mmCIF file of C-alpha atoms and ligand atoms in Angstrom:
data_model
loop_
_atom_site.group_PDB
_atom_site.id
_atom_site.type_symbol
_atom_site.label_atom_id
_atom_site.label_comp_id
_atom_site.label_asym_id
_atom_site.label_seq_id
_atom_site.Cartn_x
_atom_site.Cartn_y
_atom_site.Cartn_z
ATOM 1 C CA GLU A 23 8.212 -21.503 -11.782
ATOM 2 C CA LYS A 24 8.790 -18.840 -8.694
ATOM 3 C CA GLY A 25 12.362 -21.414 -9.073
ATOM 4 C CA GLY A 26 12.042 -22.502 -5.268
ATOM 5 C CA TYR A 27 10.128 -19.345 -3.596
ATOM 6 C CA GLU A 28 6.956 -20.206 -2.017
ATOM 7 C CA HIS A 29 6.018 -16.614 -3.747
ATOM 8 C CA PHE A 30 6.797 -14.226 -6.658
ATOM 9 C CA MET A 31 6.968 -11.383 -4.501
ATOM 10 C CA LEU A 32 9.601 -12.652 -2.377
ATOM 11 C CA LYS A 33 11.727 -14.202 -5.536
ATOM 12 C CA GLU A 34 11.574 -10.991 -7.311
ATOM 13 C CA ILE A 35 12.473 -9.908 -4.394
ATOM 14 C CA HIS A 36 15.916 -11.860 -4.145
ATOM 15 C CA GLU A 37 16.174 -11.369 -7.769
ATOM 16 C CA GLN A 38 16.753 -7.151 -8.061
ATOM 17 C CA PRO A 39 20.706 -7.657 -7.394
ATOM 18 C CA ARG A 40 20.656 -9.281 -11.052
ATOM 19 C CA SER A 41 17.970 -7.084 -11.832
ATOM 20 C CA ILE A 42 19.704 -4.144 -11.586
ATOM 21 C CA MET A 43 22.980 -5.416 -12.610
ATOM 22 C CA ASP A 44 21.046 -5.657 -16.398
ATOM 23 C CA THR A 45 19.169 -1.893 -16.255
ATOM 24 C CA MET A 46 23.499 -1.562 -15.567
ATOM 25 C CA ARG A 47 24.399 -3.780 -18.518
ATOM 26 C CA GLY A 48 26.078 -2.307 -22.003
ATOM 27 C CA ARG A 49 25.617 0.999 -20.681
ATOM 28 C CA LEU A 50 27.090 2.092 -17.409
ATOM 29 C CA LEU A 51 30.586 2.166 -19.298
ATOM 30 C CA VAL A 52 32.902 1.850 -15.868
ATOM 31 C CA GLU A 53 36.612 1.530 -18.943
ATOM 32 C CA GLU A 54 35.437 4.061 -20.575
ATOM 33 C CA ASP A 55 33.939 5.957 -17.886
ATOM 34 C CA ILE A 56 30.547 6.470 -19.774
ATOM 35 C CA ILE A 57 27.265 5.884 -19.597
ATOM 36 C CA GLN A 58 25.983 5.029 -22.423
ATOM 37 C CA MET A 59 21.482 5.360 -23.218
ATOM 38 C CA ALA A 60 20.773 5.963 -26.650
ATOM 39 C CA GLY A 61 17.258 7.382 -26.441
ATOM 40 C CA ILE A 62 19.334 10.306 -23.712
ATOM 41 C CA TRP A 63 21.748 10.311 -26.164
ATOM 42 C CA ASP A 64 19.906 11.000 -29.437
ATOM 43 C CA TYR A 65 18.014 14.009 -28.093
ATOM 44 C CA GLN A 66 20.934 15.413 -26.476
ATOM 45 C CA GLU A 67 20.257 18.589 -27.340
ATOM 46 C CA LYS A 68 16.067 18.322 -26.309
ATOM 47 C CA PHE A 69 17.398 17.395 -22.571
ATOM 48 C CA LEU A 70 20.042 19.759 -22.623
ATOM 49 C CA ASN A 71 17.922 22.588 -23.927
ATOM 50 C CA ALA A 72 15.097 21.224 -21.345
ATOM 51 C CA GLU A 73 13.259 24.476 -18.895
ATOM 52 C CA ARG A 74 11.848 21.826 -16.328
ATOM 53 C CA ILE A 75 11.001 18.204 -16.697
ATOM 54 C CA ILE A 76 7.660 16.871 -16.146
ATOM 55 C CA ILE A 77 7.021 13.165 -14.306
ATOM 56 C CA ILE A 78 4.042 11.443 -14.437
ATOM 57 C CA SER A 79 3.594 7.694 -12.908
ATOM 58 C CA CYS A 80 1.454 6.075 -10.866
ATOM 59 C CA GLY A 81 2.020 4.281 -7.309
ATOM 60 C CA THR A 82 5.831 2.525 -6.454
ATOM 61 C CA SER A 83 6.568 4.731 -9.909
ATOM 62 C CA TRP A 84 5.626 7.139 -8.512
ATOM 63 C CA HIS A 85 7.294 7.363 -5.820
ATOM 64 C CA ALA A 86 9.707 5.692 -7.911
ATOM 65 C CA GLY A 87 9.940 9.540 -9.835
ATOM 66 C CA LEU A 88 10.301 11.478 -6.507
ATOM 67 C CA VAL A 89 13.084 10.023 -6.027
ATOM 68 C CA GLY A 90 14.235 10.935 -9.314
ATOM 69 C CA GLU A 91 13.279 14.654 -9.126
ATOM 70 C CA TYR A 92 15.669 14.523 -6.718
ATOM 71 C CA LEU A 93 18.681 12.764 -8.742
ATOM 72 C CA ILE A 94 18.266 14.992 -11.943
ATOM 73 C CA GLU A 95 17.509 18.469 -9.460
ATOM 74 C CA ASP A 96 20.608 17.439 -7.544
ATOM 75 C CA LEU A 97 23.325 16.418 -9.786
ATOM 76 C CA ALA A 98 22.377 17.679 -12.997
ATOM 77 C CA ARG A 99 20.591 21.194 -12.589
ATOM 78 C CA ILE A 100 17.156 21.148 -14.469
ATOM 79 C CA PRO A 101 13.843 21.896 -12.443
ATOM 80 C CA VAL A 102 11.220 18.569 -12.161
ATOM 81 C CA GLU A 103 7.972 18.269 -11.410
ATOM 82 C CA VAL A 104 6.356 14.793 -10.639
ATOM 83 C CA GLU A 105 3.055 14.410 -10.790
ATOM 84 C CA TYR A 106 0.798 11.191 -10.415
ATOM 85 C CA ALA A 107 -0.987 11.238 -14.000
ATOM 86 C CA SER A 108 -4.397 11.380 -12.649
ATOM 87 C CA GLU A 109 -4.157 14.242 -11.135
ATOM 88 C CA PHE A 110 -1.893 16.457 -14.333
ATOM 89 C CA ARG A 111 -4.406 15.179 -17.247
ATOM 90 C CA TYR A 112 -8.024 16.313 -15.497
ATOM 91 C CA ARG A 113 -6.175 19.617 -14.238
ATOM 92 C CA ASN A 114 -5.256 21.844 -17.755
ATOM 93 C CA PRO A 115 -2.129 21.973 -17.006
ATOM 94 C CA ILE A 116 0.747 24.106 -18.994
ATOM 95 C CA ILE A 117 2.457 22.592 -20.873
ATOM 96 C CA THR A 118 5.085 23.397 -23.605
ATOM 97 C CA ASP A 119 7.605 22.247 -26.281
ATOM 98 C CA LYS A 120 10.715 22.840 -24.308
ATOM 99 C CA ASP A 121 9.564 20.071 -21.360
ATOM 100 C CA ILE A 122 10.072 16.762 -21.668
ATOM 101 C CA VAL A 123 7.711 14.594 -19.818
ATOM 102 C CA ILE A 124 8.726 10.822 -18.740
ATOM 103 C CA ALA A 125 6.647 8.662 -17.778
ATOM 104 C CA ILE A 126 7.465 5.926 -16.220
ATOM 105 C CA SER A 127 5.576 2.288 -14.950
ATOM 106 C CA GLN A 128 6.634 -1.026 -14.980
ATOM 107 C CA SER A 129 3.956 -2.458 -17.386
ATOM 108 C CA GLY A 130 3.847 0.765 -19.707
ATOM 109 C CA GLU A 131 -0.104 0.195 -19.419
ATOM 110 C CA THR A 132 -0.857 2.011 -17.674
ATOM 111 C CA ALA A 133 -4.299 4.056 -17.654
ATOM 112 C CA ASP A 134 -3.943 7.305 -16.435
ATOM 113 C CA SER A 135 -0.463 7.273 -17.630
ATOM 114 C CA ILE A 136 -1.497 6.727 -21.276
ATOM 115 C CA ALA A 137 -3.529 9.537 -21.680
ATOM 116 C CA ALA A 138 -1.375 12.347 -19.299
ATOM 117 C CA LEU A 139 1.413 11.268 -22.365
ATOM 118 C CA LYS A 140 -1.121 11.615 -24.867
ATOM 119 C CA LEU A 141 -1.918 15.091 -23.437
ATOM 120 C CA ALA A 142 1.511 15.777 -23.694
ATOM 121 C CA LYS A 143 1.910 14.729 -26.496
ATOM 122 C CA GLU A 144 -0.555 16.833 -28.105
ATOM 123 C CA LYS A 145 1.001 19.930 -25.920
ATOM 124 C CA GLY A 146 4.292 20.326 -27.836
ATOM 125 C CA ALA A 147 6.549 18.387 -24.677
ATOM 126 C CA PHE A 148 9.030 16.069 -25.601
ATOM 127 C CA ILE A 149 7.622 12.376 -24.363
ATOM 128 C CA TYR A 150 10.216 9.735 -22.866
ATOM 129 C CA GLY A 151 9.306 6.190 -21.234
ATOM 130 C CA ILE A 152 10.556 4.621 -18.560
ATOM 131 C CA CYS A 153 8.265 1.016 -18.582
ATOM 132 C CA ASN A 154 10.111 -2.846 -18.059
ATOM 133 C CA VAL A 155 7.090 -4.590 -20.409
ATOM 134 C CA ILE A 156 8.758 -4.287 -23.543
ATOM 135 C CA ASP A 157 6.616 -2.646 -26.390
ATOM 136 C CA SER A 158 3.932 -2.012 -23.965
ATOM 137 C CA SER A 159 1.274 1.057 -24.815
ATOM 138 C CA ILE A 160 3.712 3.343 -23.206
ATOM 139 C CA ALA A 161 7.369 2.183 -25.527
ATOM 140 C CA ARG A 162 5.410 2.845 -28.902
ATOM 141 C CA LEU A 163 4.185 5.790 -27.320
ATOM 142 C CA THR A 164 6.260 7.704 -26.535
ATOM 143 C CA ASP A 165 8.987 9.817 -28.558
ATOM 144 C CA ALA A 166 12.177 7.540 -26.888
ATOM 145 C CA GLY A 167 12.539 5.604 -24.264
ATOM 146 C CA SER A 168 15.100 3.114 -21.746
ATOM 147 C CA TYR A 169 13.809 0.311 -21.029
ATOM 148 C CA THR A 170 14.286 -1.781 -17.766
ATOM 149 C CA HIS A 171 15.430 -4.294 -17.672
ATOM 150 C CA ALA A 172 13.950 -6.289 -14.462
ATOM 151 C CA GLY A 173 12.309 -9.304 -16.899
ATOM 152 C CA PRO A 174 8.835 -9.759 -15.587
ATOM 153 C CA GLU A 175 7.456 -8.675 -12.567
ATOM 154 C CA ILE A 176 4.109 -10.722 -11.821
ATOM 155 C CA GLY A 177 3.226 -9.909 -7.913
ATOM 156 C CA VAL A 178 1.240 -6.566 -7.806
ATOM 157 C CA ALA A 179 3.535 -5.708 -5.551
ATOM 158 C CA SER A 180 5.688 -3.781 -7.283
ATOM 159 C CA THR A 181 10.138 -4.356 -6.087
ATOM 160 C CA LYS A 182 12.307 -5.518 -9.028
ATOM 161 C CA ALA A 183 11.078 -3.936 -11.189
ATOM 162 C CA PHE A 184 11.451 -0.459 -8.604
ATOM 163 C CA THR A 185 14.795 -0.127 -8.122
ATOM 164 C CA ALA A 186 15.209 -1.028 -12.202
ATOM 165 C CA GLN A 187 13.411 1.826 -11.394
ATOM 166 C CA LEU A 188 15.345 4.057 -9.710
ATOM 167 C CA ALA A 189 18.973 2.671 -10.667
ATOM 168 C CA LEU A 190 18.094 3.987 -14.278
ATOM 169 C CA LEU A 191 16.689 7.286 -13.011
ATOM 170 C CA ALA A 192 20.305 7.787 -11.762
ATOM 171 C CA MET A 193 21.997 6.867 -14.963
ATOM 172 C CA ILE A 194 20.123 9.635 -16.941
ATOM 173 C CA ALA A 195 20.923 12.133 -14.037
ATOM 174 C CA LEU A 196 24.296 11.037 -14.276
ATOM 175 C CA LYS A 197 24.393 11.880 -17.972
ATOM 176 C CA LEU A 198 23.557 14.788 -18.053
ATOM 177 C CA ALA A 199 25.401 16.103 -15.016
ATOM 178 C CA LYS A 200 28.599 14.818 -16.893
ATOM 179 C CA HIS A 201 27.335 16.499 -20.547
ATOM 180 C CA LYS A 202 25.988 20.418 -18.627
ATOM 181 C CA GLY A 203 28.641 20.322 -16.238
ATOM 182 C CA THR A 204 27.374 20.556 -13.603
ATOM 183 C CA ILE A 205 29.249 18.095 -11.362
ATOM 184 C CA SER A 206 33.504 17.596 -12.338
ATOM 185 C CA LYS A 207 34.449 13.725 -14.321
ATOM 186 C CA GLU A 208 36.398 13.061 -11.370
ATOM 187 C CA ARG A 209 32.718 13.389 -9.741
ATOM 188 C CA PHE A 210 31.321 11.285 -12.338
ATOM 189 C CA ASN A 211 34.165 9.006 -12.601
ATOM 190 C CA SER A 212 33.176 8.149 -8.277
ATOM 191 C CA LEU A 213 29.524 8.050 -9.139
ATOM 192 C CA ILE A 214 29.472 5.570 -11.964
ATOM 193 C CA ILE A 215 32.367 3.382 -9.769
ATOM 194 C CA GLU A 216 30.070 2.877 -6.680
ATOM 195 C CA LEU A 217 26.631 2.685 -8.894
ATOM 196 C CA GLU A 218 28.293 -0.820 -10.748
ATOM 197 C CA THR A 219 28.984 -2.435 -7.422
ATOM 198 C CA ILE A 220 24.909 -1.994 -6.251
ATOM 199 C CA PRO A 221 23.763 -5.414 -7.659
ATOM 200 C CA GLU A 222 25.991 -6.689 -5.021
ATOM 201 C CA ARG A 223 25.744 -4.279 -2.183
ATOM 202 C CA VAL A 224 21.614 -5.102 -2.683
ATOM 203 C CA ALA A 225 22.943 -8.700 -2.191
ATOM 204 C CA GLU A 226 24.418 -7.475 1.514
ATOM 205 C CA VAL A 227 21.782 -6.342 2.221
ATOM 206 C CA ILE A 228 19.370 -9.441 1.870
ATOM 207 C CA LYS A 229 21.539 -11.832 2.944
ATOM 208 C CA ASN A 230 22.448 -9.614 5.881
ATOM 209 C CA THR A 231 18.691 -8.695 7.348
ATOM 210 C CA GLU A 232 16.156 -11.173 5.590
ATOM 211 C CA SER A 233 16.103 -13.514 9.101
ATOM 212 C CA GLN A 234 15.991 -10.443 11.371
ATOM 213 C CA ILE A 235 13.075 -9.101 9.709
ATOM 214 C CA LYS A 236 11.843 -12.704 9.937
ATOM 215 C CA LYS A 237 11.668 -11.873 13.728
ATOM 216 C CA ILE A 238 10.980 -8.498 13.246
ATOM 217 C CA ALA A 239 7.817 -9.986 11.423
ATOM 218 C CA GLU A 240 6.454 -11.340 14.354
ATOM 219 C CA LEU A 241 6.495 -7.956 16.813
ATOM 220 C CA TYR A 242 4.426 -6.299 15.077
ATOM 221 C CA ALA A 243 2.564 -8.660 12.451
ATOM 222 C CA GLY A 244 -0.950 -7.730 14.819
ATOM 223 C CA ALA A 245 -0.052 -3.923 14.341
ATOM 224 C CA GLY A 246 -3.252 -1.791 13.481
ATOM 225 C CA ASN A 247 -1.123 0.452 12.499
ATOM 226 C CA PHE A 248 1.839 2.497 11.255
ATOM 227 C CA LEU A 249 4.409 5.075 10.633
ATOM 228 C CA TYR A 250 6.842 4.833 7.821
ATOM 229 C CA LEU A 251 9.809 8.197 8.341
ATOM 230 C CA GLY A 252 11.776 9.992 5.871
ATOM 231 C CA ARG A 253 13.983 12.554 5.186
ATOM 232 C CA GLY A 254 15.460 13.884 1.243
ATOM 233 C CA TYR A 255 16.040 11.060 -0.213
ATOM 234 C CA ASN A 256 15.018 8.510 1.821
ATOM 235 C CA TYR A 257 11.299 10.907 1.989
ATOM 236 C CA PRO A 258 10.120 8.820 -1.229
ATOM 237 C CA ILE A 259 11.348 5.390 0.623
ATOM 238 C CA ALA A 260 8.954 6.092 3.049
ATOM 239 C CA LEU A 261 6.112 6.256 1.295
ATOM 240 C CA GLU A 262 6.601 3.011 -0.211
ATOM 241 C CA GLY A 263 7.554 1.613 2.367
ATOM 242 C CA ALA A 264 4.336 1.410 3.586
ATOM 243 C CA LEU A 265 2.952 1.526 0.698
ATOM 244 C CA LYS A 266 4.153 -1.818 -0.268
ATOM 245 C CA LEU A 267 2.697 -1.988 3.396
ATOM 246 C CA LYS A 268 -0.873 -1.885 3.017
ATOM 247 C CA GLU A 269 -1.121 -3.171 -0.693
ATOM 248 C CA ILE A 270 0.061 -6.709 0.464
ATOM 249 C CA SER A 271 -0.912 -6.695 4.557
ATOM 250 C CA TYR A 272 -4.233 -5.148 5.144
ATOM 251 C CA ILE A 273 -1.820 -2.645 7.116
ATOM 252 C CA HIS A 274 -2.373 0.988 7.446
ATOM 253 C CA ALA A 275 -0.235 2.482 6.918
ATOM 254 C CA GLU A 276 1.046 6.216 6.004
ATOM 255 C CA GLY A 277 3.927 7.744 5.048
ATOM 256 C CA TYR A 278 5.332 11.067 5.461
ATOM 257 C CA PRO A 279 8.694 13.289 5.101
ATOM 258 C CA ALA A 280 10.409 13.071 8.734
ATOM 259 C CA ALA A 281 9.623 16.577 9.392
ATOM 260 C CA GLU A 282 6.065 17.035 8.705
ATOM 261 C CA MET A 283 5.179 14.627 11.825
ATOM 262 C CA LYS A 284 5.351 18.319 14.065
ATOM 263 C CA HIS A 285 3.008 19.173 11.743
ATOM 264 C CA GLY A 286 -0.122 16.333 13.241
ATOM 265 C CA PRO A 287 1.587 12.740 12.203
ATOM 266 C CA ILE A 288 2.858 13.211 15.836
ATOM 267 C CA ALA A 289 -0.614 13.170 17.310
ATOM 268 C CA LEU A 290 -0.805 9.235 16.830
ATOM 269 C CA ILE A 291 1.694 7.693 17.956
ATOM 270 C CA ASP A 292 1.724 5.857 21.325
ATOM 271 C CA GLU A 293 3.642 2.115 23.138
ATOM 272 C CA ASN A 294 0.946 0.693 20.368
ATOM 273 C CA MET A 295 1.988 2.496 17.114
ATOM 274 C CA PRO A 296 4.859 1.315 15.392
ATOM 275 C CA VAL A 297 7.320 3.702 13.483
ATOM 276 C CA VAL A 298 9.825 3.243 10.523
ATOM 277 C CA VAL A 299 13.069 5.703 10.397
ATOM 278 C CA ILE A 300 14.945 5.265 7.310
ATOM 279 C CA ALA A 301 17.870 6.891 8.577
ATOM 280 C CA PRO A 302 21.022 6.173 6.851
ATOM 281 C CA LYS A 303 24.505 8.358 8.144
ATOM 282 C CA LYS A 304 23.442 11.324 5.151
ATOM 283 C CA GLY A 305 22.793 13.939 4.651
ATOM 284 C CA TYR A 306 20.385 15.435 7.542
ATOM 285 C CA TYR A 307 20.911 12.640 10.038
ATOM 286 C CA ASP A 308 20.983 15.003 12.625
ATOM 287 C CA LYS A 309 17.941 15.932 12.384
ATOM 288 C CA ILE A 310 16.502 12.481 12.335
ATOM 289 C CA VAL A 311 17.749 11.683 14.610
ATOM 290 C CA SER A 312 15.482 13.890 17.419
ATOM 291 C CA ASN A 313 12.732 12.724 15.427
ATOM 292 C CA ILE A 314 13.580 9.484 16.449
ATOM 293 C CA GLN A 315 13.850 10.606 20.573
ATOM 294 C CA GLU A 316 10.068 12.381 19.938
ATOM 295 C CA ILE A 317 9.045 9.035 18.746
ATOM 296 C CA ASN A 318 10.513 7.612 21.838
ATOM 297 C CA SER A 319 9.654 10.188 24.545
ATOM 298 C CA ARG A 320 5.916 9.426 23.259
ATOM 299 C CA LYS A 321 6.143 5.699 24.075
ATOM 300 C CA GLY A 322 6.306 4.558 20.325
ATOM 301 C CA LYS A 323 8.170 1.815 18.288
ATOM 302 C CA VAL A 324 11.227 2.426 16.085
ATOM 303 C CA ILE A 325 12.089 0.527 13.353
ATOM 304 C CA ALA A 326 15.087 2.621 12.042
ATOM 305 C CA ILE A 327 17.214 0.964 8.889
ATOM 306 C CA VAL A 328 20.572 2.909 9.453
ATOM 307 C CA THR A 329 24.194 1.934 7.721
ATOM 308 C CA GLN A 330 26.082 0.508 8.594
ATOM 309 C CA GLY A 331 28.080 0.496 11.871
ATOM 310 C CA ASP A 332 25.780 3.343 13.059
ATOM 311 C CA THR A 333 26.357 3.243 16.777
ATOM 312 C CA VAL A 334 23.882 6.724 17.950
ATOM 313 C CA VAL A 335 20.310 5.204 16.483
ATOM 314 C CA LYS A 336 20.926 2.072 17.097
ATOM 315 C CA ASP A 337 21.141 2.828 21.081
ATOM 316 C CA MET A 338 17.865 4.718 20.351
ATOM 317 C CA VAL A 339 15.260 2.089 19.174
ATOM 318 C CA THR A 340 14.360 -1.220 20.076
ATOM 319 C CA GLU A 341 14.894 -3.097 15.918
ATOM 320 C CA SER A 342 17.599 -0.870 13.559
ATOM 321 C CA ILE A 343 18.527 -2.595 10.048
ATOM 322 C CA GLU A 344 22.079 -1.422 9.078
ATOM 323 C CA ILE A 345 23.088 -0.813 4.916
ATOM 324 C CA PRO A 346 26.231 -0.436 3.935
ATOM 325 C CA ASP A 347 27.406 2.530 4.086
ATOM 326 C CA VAL A 348 26.889 4.377 -0.123
ATOM 327 C CA SER A 349 25.780 7.984 -1.102
ATOM 328 C CA GLU A 350 22.821 9.546 -0.905
ATOM 329 C CA TYR A 351 22.252 9.574 -4.246
ATOM 330 C CA PHE A 352 21.850 5.600 -4.367
ATOM 331 C CA THR A 353 20.470 5.267 -0.531
ATOM 332 C CA PRO A 354 16.718 4.733 -1.793
ATOM 333 C CA ILE A 355 18.355 1.917 -3.883
ATOM 334 C CA LEU A 356 18.792 -0.149 -0.313
ATOM 335 C CA SER A 357 16.406 0.849 2.029
ATOM 336 C CA VAL A 358 14.286 -0.356 0.530
ATOM 337 C CA ILE A 359 14.714 -3.469 0.307
ATOM 338 C CA PRO A 360 14.544 -4.359 4.015
ATOM 339 C CA LEU A 361 10.941 -2.320 3.959
ATOM 340 C CA GLN A 362 9.515 -5.413 0.986
ATOM 341 C CA LEU A 363 10.780 -7.925 3.385
ATOM 342 C CA LEU A 364 10.309 -6.149 5.868
ATOM 343 C CA ALA A 365 5.649 -5.993 4.038
ATOM 344 C CA TYR A 366 6.168 -9.843 2.971
ATOM 345 C CA TYR A 367 7.079 -11.039 6.813
ATOM 346 C CA ILE A 368 4.180 -9.497 7.894
ATOM 347 C CA ALA A 369 1.767 -10.375 4.971
ATOM 348 C CA VAL A 370 3.086 -14.348 5.353
ATOM 349 C CA LEU A 371 2.070 -14.145 8.797
ATOM 350 C CA ARG A 372 -0.860 -13.133 8.769
ATOM 351 C CA ASP A 373 -1.964 -15.484 6.284
ATOM 352 C CA VAL A 374 -2.987 -13.309 2.752
ATOM 353 C CA ASN A 375 -2.014 -13.717 -0.651
ATOM 354 C CA VAL A 376 0.336 -11.571 -1.031
ATOM 355 C CA ASP A 377 1.156 -11.985 -4.376
ATOM 356 C CA GLN A 378 -2.950 -11.289 -5.248
ATOM 357 C CA PRO A 379 -3.489 -8.751 -2.965
ATOM 358 C CA ARG A 380 -7.819 -8.158 -2.691
ATOM 359 C CA ASN A 381 -9.136 -5.643 -5.215
ATOM 360 C CA LEU A 382 -5.609 -4.973 -7.165
ATOM 361 C CA ALA A 383 -4.907 -5.804 -10.397
ATOM 362 C CA LYS A 384 -1.187 -5.931 -11.605
ATOM 363 C CA SER A 385 -1.843 -3.355 -14.189
ATOM 364 C CA VAL A 386 -4.335 -0.790 -13.580
ATOM 365 C CA THR A 387 -5.810 -0.002 -17.280
ATOM 366 C CA VAL A 388 -9.012 1.798 -16.574
ATOM 367 C CA GLU A 389 -9.251 4.651 -15.626
HETATM 368 O O1 M6R B 1 2.923 -0.361 -13.767
HETATM 369 P P1 M6R B 1 2.985 0.790 -13.545
HETATM 370 O O2 M6R B 1 4.019 0.898 -13.263
HETATM 371 O O3 M6R B 1 2.016 1.484 -14.784
HETATM 372 O O4 M6R B 1 1.624 0.821 -12.220
HETATM 373 C C1 M6R B 1 1.824 1.370 -11.142
HETATM 374 C C2 M6R B 1 1.121 0.899 -10.627
HETATM 375 O O5 M6R B 1 -0.250 0.816 -10.189
HETATM 376 C C3 M6R B 1 1.649 -0.030 -9.804
HETATM 377 O O6 M6R B 1 2.903 1.351 -9.008
HETATM 378 C C4 M6R B 1 0.735 -0.329 -7.900
HETATM 379 O O7 M6R B 1 1.356 0.871 -6.793
HETATM 380 C C5 M6R B 1 2.486 -1.951 -7.270
HETATM 381 N N1 M6R B 1 0.753 -2.353 -6.874
HETATM 382 C C6 M6R B 1 2.405 -0.653 -6.235
HETATM 383 O O8 M6R B 1 3.660 -1.812 -5.787
#
């Protein structure tokens, strides 16, 4: 049932071109120049008049929520807050009937997310679910929702559900932006054309980087710590890369927004500290370049994720992994792939149970 792969996690990493495509199928209609999502369309008024969107989730789904915040604020200009379900529910949050609360959950069974949603519903918010498991508790509890169609995810470390969540959030943000009129018709059209090509780009990333990453994993499998840095859209990916590594390889790893390095974590950098820097040639590229200089001058070992054809960062670092050049909105879907593979190959070398890491369950149904 692992389809020839040694672990479910590796199979699921490789399934991503397909699972992203399945999530977009029937929704992203480039010929008609529309994004069709009944869950959003049926409640258009609510979405277009929402004063705020609150995204609640846990773990990897929370990281997807953070990318969703950037996408929805940037494209559709609706204020978004992203909350850990467990914090939100216990802190007497301010919620009104002008709020939309979106829960993101692969399993749809995460106890803290369910409790947070129930609370939001009691306070009058419209509640929306983004789940992978059909007919799960969250899917049934919510007023409306959209499924990610990633297919069953068996590995405890979430991979294909995450990229499906990112693709779905991109579609929601673009659809809302179109109806709100916060992006031009031309921009909408060129972005949906590009989004449709993302599954192929993901396939390229896997094909072009897997053997290189295996070698990098050999160099760093013995490390005691890792830092992951990213900015903007790729800050949540730094968090996700670190989470993948810690949960399956048991190496301590921290993700940080790159600019925060100087406020503390820089003190940790020496020749024994591998630092994964997500540095696509987008947004704040120059700032990332100076972060890399700072790491270099302290002899940290940089593994950089760069845009194909990059020369500046490439010349500065020992390892650089290339991803195709796409709009910044979609870079997280590509930049996370090498980080999933890196965590996977390091875990394999450390001979641990990749699909069933110690102390973890696939769905966390306890509070
Ligand atoms: O099923 P959910 O998306 O609600 O699960 C949330 C987290 O428990 C989950 O993402 C967890 O962090 C994964 N093991 C991460 O790989």
